[in-house]
XYZ file of C-alpha atoms in Angstrom:
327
model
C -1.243 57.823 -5.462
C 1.694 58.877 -3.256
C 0.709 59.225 0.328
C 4.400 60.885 1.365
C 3.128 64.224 -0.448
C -0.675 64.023 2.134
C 1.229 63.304 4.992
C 4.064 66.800 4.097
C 0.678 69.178 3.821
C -0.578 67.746 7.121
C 2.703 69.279 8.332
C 2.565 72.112 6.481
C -0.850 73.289 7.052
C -0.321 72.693 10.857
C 3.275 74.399 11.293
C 2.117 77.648 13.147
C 2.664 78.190 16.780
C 0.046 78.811 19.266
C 2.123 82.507 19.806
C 1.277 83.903 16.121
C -2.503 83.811 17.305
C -2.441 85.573 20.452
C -4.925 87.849 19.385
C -6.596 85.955 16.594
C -9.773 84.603 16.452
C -11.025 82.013 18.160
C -11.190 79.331 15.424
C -7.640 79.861 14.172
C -6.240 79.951 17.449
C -8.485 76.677 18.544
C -7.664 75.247 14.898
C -3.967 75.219 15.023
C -3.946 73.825 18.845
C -5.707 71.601 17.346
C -3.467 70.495 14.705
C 0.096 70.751 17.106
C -2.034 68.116 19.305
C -2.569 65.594 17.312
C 1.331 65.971 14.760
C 4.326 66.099 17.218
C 6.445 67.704 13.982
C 4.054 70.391 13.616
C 5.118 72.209 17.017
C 8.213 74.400 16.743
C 11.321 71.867 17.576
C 10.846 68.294 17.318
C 13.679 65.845 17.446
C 12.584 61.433 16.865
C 15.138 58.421 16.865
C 13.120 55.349 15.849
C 14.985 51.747 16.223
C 13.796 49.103 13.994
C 14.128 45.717 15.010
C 15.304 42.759 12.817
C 13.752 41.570 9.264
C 14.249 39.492 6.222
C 14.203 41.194 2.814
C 13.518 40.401 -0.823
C 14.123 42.670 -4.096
C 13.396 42.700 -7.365
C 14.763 44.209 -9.971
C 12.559 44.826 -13.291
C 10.430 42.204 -12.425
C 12.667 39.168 -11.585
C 14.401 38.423 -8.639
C 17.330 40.144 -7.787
C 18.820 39.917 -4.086
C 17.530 38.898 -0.543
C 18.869 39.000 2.915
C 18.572 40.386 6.497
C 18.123 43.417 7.618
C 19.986 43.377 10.929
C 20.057 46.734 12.232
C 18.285 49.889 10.637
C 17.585 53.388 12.823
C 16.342 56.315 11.784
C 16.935 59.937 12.817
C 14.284 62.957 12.377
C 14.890 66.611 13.576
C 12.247 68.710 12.309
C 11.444 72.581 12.561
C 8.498 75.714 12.417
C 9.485 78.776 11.543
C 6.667 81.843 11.539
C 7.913 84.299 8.431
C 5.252 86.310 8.462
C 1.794 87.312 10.406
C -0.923 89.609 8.947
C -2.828 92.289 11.410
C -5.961 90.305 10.893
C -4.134 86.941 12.615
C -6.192 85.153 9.605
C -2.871 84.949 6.803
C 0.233 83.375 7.539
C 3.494 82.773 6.025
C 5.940 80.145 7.711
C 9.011 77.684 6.822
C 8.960 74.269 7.516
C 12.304 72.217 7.635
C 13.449 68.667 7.819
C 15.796 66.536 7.971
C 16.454 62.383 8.250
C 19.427 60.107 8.851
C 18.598 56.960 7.972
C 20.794 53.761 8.668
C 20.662 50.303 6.979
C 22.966 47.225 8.276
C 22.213 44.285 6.181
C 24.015 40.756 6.254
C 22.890 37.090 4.911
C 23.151 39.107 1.057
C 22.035 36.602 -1.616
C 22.337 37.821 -4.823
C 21.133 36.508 -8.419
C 23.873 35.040 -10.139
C 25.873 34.857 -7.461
C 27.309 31.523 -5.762
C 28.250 32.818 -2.497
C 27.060 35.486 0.609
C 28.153 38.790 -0.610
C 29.702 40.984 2.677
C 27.497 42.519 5.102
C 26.850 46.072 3.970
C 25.847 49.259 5.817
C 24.075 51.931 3.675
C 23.369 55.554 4.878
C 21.154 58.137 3.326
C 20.722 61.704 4.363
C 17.511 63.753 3.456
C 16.390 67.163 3.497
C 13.165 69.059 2.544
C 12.430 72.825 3.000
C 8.968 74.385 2.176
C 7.637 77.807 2.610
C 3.384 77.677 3.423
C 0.852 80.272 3.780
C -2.466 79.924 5.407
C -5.608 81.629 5.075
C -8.362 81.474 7.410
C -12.208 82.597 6.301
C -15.593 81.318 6.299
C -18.234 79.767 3.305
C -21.359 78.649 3.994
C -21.087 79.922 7.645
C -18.896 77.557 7.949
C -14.882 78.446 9.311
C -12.709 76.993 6.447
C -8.417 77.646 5.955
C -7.050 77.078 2.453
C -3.023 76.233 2.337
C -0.798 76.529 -0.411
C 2.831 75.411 -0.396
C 5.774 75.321 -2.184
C 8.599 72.256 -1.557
C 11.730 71.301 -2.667
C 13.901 68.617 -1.193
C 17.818 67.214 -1.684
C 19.941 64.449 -0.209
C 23.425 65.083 0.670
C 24.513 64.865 -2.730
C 22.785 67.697 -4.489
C 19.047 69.355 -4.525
C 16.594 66.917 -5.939
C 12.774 68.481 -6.914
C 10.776 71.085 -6.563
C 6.744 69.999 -5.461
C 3.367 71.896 -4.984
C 0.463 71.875 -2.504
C -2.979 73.218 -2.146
C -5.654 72.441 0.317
C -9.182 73.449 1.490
C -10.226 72.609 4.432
C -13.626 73.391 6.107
C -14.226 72.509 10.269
C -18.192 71.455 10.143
C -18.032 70.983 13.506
C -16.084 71.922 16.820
C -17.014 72.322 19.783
C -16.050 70.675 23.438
C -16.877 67.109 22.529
C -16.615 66.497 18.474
C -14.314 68.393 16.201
C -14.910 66.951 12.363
C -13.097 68.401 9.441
C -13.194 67.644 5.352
C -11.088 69.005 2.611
C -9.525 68.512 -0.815
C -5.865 68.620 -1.328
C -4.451 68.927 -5.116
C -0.921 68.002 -5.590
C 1.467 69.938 -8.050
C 3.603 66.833 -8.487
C 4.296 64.836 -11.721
C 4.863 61.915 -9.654
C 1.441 61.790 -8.070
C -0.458 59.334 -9.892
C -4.294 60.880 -8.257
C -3.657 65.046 -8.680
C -6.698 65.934 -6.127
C -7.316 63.750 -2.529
C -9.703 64.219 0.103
C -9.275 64.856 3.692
C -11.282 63.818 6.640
C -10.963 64.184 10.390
C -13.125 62.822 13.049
C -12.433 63.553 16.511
C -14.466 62.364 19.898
C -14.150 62.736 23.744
C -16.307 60.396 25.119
C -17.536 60.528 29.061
C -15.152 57.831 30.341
C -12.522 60.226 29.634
C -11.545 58.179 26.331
C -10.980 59.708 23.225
C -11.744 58.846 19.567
C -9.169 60.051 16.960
C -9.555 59.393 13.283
C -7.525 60.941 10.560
C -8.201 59.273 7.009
C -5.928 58.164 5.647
C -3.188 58.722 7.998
C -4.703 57.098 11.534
C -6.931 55.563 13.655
C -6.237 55.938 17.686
C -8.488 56.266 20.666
C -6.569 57.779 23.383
C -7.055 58.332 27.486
C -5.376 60.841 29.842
C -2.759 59.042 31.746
C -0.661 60.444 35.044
C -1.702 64.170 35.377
C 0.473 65.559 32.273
C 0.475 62.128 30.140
C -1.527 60.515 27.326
C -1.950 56.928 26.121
C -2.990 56.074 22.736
C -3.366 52.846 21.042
C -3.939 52.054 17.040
C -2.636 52.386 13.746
C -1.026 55.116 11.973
C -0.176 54.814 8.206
C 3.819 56.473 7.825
C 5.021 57.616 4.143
C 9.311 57.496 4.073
C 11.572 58.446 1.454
C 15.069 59.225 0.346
C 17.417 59.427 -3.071
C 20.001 56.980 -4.843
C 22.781 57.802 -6.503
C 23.410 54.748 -8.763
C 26.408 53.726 -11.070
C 26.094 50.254 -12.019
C 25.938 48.240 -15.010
C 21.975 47.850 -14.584
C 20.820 51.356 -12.917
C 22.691 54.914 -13.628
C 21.113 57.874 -12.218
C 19.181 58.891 -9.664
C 16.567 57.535 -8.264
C 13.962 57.677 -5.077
C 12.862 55.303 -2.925
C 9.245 55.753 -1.626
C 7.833 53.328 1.299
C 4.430 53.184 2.748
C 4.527 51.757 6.282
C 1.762 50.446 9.049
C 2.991 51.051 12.600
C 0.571 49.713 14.869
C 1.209 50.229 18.931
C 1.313 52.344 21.792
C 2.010 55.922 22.711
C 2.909 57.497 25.385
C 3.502 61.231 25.430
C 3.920 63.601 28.703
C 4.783 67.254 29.000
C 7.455 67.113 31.501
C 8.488 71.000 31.468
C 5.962 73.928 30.432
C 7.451 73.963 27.165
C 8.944 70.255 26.266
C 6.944 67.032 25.725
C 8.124 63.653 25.507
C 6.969 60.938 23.321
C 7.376 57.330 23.509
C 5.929 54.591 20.609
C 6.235 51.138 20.315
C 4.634 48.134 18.368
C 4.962 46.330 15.223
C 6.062 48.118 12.011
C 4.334 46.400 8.180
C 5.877 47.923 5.008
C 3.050 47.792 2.581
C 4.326 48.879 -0.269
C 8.357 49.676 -1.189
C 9.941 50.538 -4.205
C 12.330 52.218 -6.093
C 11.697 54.291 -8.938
C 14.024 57.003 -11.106
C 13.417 60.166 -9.622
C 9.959 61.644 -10.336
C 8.561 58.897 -11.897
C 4.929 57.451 -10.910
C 5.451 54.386 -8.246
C 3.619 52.253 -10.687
C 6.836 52.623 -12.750
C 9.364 51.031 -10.550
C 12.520 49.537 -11.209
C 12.981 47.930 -7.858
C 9.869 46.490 -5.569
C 11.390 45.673 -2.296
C 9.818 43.065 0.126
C 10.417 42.421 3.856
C 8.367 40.553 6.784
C 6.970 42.347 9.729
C 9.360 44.021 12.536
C 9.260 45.550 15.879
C 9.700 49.475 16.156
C 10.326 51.822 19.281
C 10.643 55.513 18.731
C 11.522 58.077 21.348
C 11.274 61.808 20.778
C 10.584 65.375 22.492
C 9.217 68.682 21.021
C 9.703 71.983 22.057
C 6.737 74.158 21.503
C 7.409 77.434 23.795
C 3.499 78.744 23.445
């Protein structure tokens, strides 16, 4: 299955600010604080440049081999936003737009190509990227138990032309919260032709410990254990699973069309975040960056049906970003 469409509900679900439940109950209001902790993008203004560090490549292309090379310099650029629409009396039902938005930069060199005798030119490849989705949020209760349900509606473009048009749902039941333990499970169901499973589960686990440590598990996005560092700061080390994408616009003798490229990615490394202002925190990440899986399929096809399955060797990462979250 696609884990790019998981990781865009996360967001979803979580894109309320602490200021819509001001007078809510306590396990929305605890909930969604809950939720901007853990996902920088879910607060109201968040703004990431990531630098990639240097990597070989190989491609295929239906099934043989098609080009390799270097990738010598490749950045990325996220600016994301949370936008309440709407806020029922009850503080349980919310309506809210979520918008992003990625630059992403490719410089490659050393380009061998199949059939071809000689280094073709170094090359530098851009692709812009935009989604916009509209969510609303229930809170209630079953079994005695506080539980949300989401439902969203998606669509997404590059800088070309609009591209699709995707559905979420999610339930979501907290089974336990309280100072120490918070641990969360859920289905999520994807309206999404491209999704090869159509329903997922969700589990969260986390832990403060005595020591001051912290215990952070989010399957199947992360695993982290994090410590308070510096009065306003917070360490974490681990592994966090990343889903990227963007659209092609291909004319050539071989592909004509469009089609999407969808990566899944294992950063593994340190974070640093501290609130320097009331309202601003910064964030700093750093380790090594895997790409698991990469390919290239026409647009909403299944990734099993790929036209191009990328390859490249492990590379150093370093992101730096700040979010604005005014409540």
């Amino acid at each position: 299955m696609k884990i790019r469409p998981f990781f865009n509900l996360l967001i979803l679900v979580s894109s309320f600010s602490y200021s819509q439940l001001s007078n809510s109950s306590s396990t929305a209001k605890e909930t969604l604080k809950y939720i901007n902790d853990k996902f920088p993008t879910t607060r109201n203004f968040d703004l990431q440049y990531e630098q990639l560090g240097k990597t070989n490549y190989e491609s295929d292309l239906f099934g043989e081999t098609f080009e390799k090379g270097e990738i010598k310099n490749h950045s990325k650029l996220k600016f994301a936003s949370n936008i309440k629409l709407y806020t029922s009396e009850s503080k349980k039902f919310f309506i809210t737009n979520s918008f992003r938005y990625k630059y992403e930069s490719y410089q490659l060199g050393g380009i061998k190509r199949s059939g071809f005798d000689t280094e073709i030119q170094d090359q530098k490849r851009e692709f812009h990227y935009f989604s916009d989705a509209v969510s609303a949020t229930y809170f209630s209760s079953l079994f005695k138990k506080p539980i949300f349900y989401n439902a969203s509606l998606a669509v997404d473009a590059n800088d070309k032309a609009f591209q699709r048009v995707k559905g979420f749902a999610s339930a979501t039941m907290i089974l336990k919260s309280n100072e120490n333990t918070t641990i969360t499970v859920g289905l999520l169901a994807f309206i999404d032709p491209s999704v090869i499973a159509p329903v997922a589960p969700v589990f969260s686990y986390e832990h403060r410990f005595a020591n001051s440590w912290q215990l952070d598990v989010t399957l199947p996005q992360r695993v982290m254990v994090k410590h308070k560092l510096l009065e306003n700061g917070r360490i974490s080390l681990g592994t966090e699973l990343n889903s990227e994408n963007f659209y092609l616009n291909l004319n050539n003798d071989r592909l004509n069309g469009i089609y999407e490229l969808n990566q899944i990615e294992l950063k593994s490394g340190i974070t640093y975040e501290y609130q320097f202002m009331p309202n601003f925190i910064g964030t700093f990440k750093g380790g090594i960056n895997n790409v698991l899986n990469s390919r290239i399929t026409e647009r909403g096809e299944q990734t099993t049906k790929y036209v191009i399955d990328n390859k490249q060797d492990a590379q150093f990462y370093l992101n730096v970003g700040i979010s604005y979250n005014p409540f």
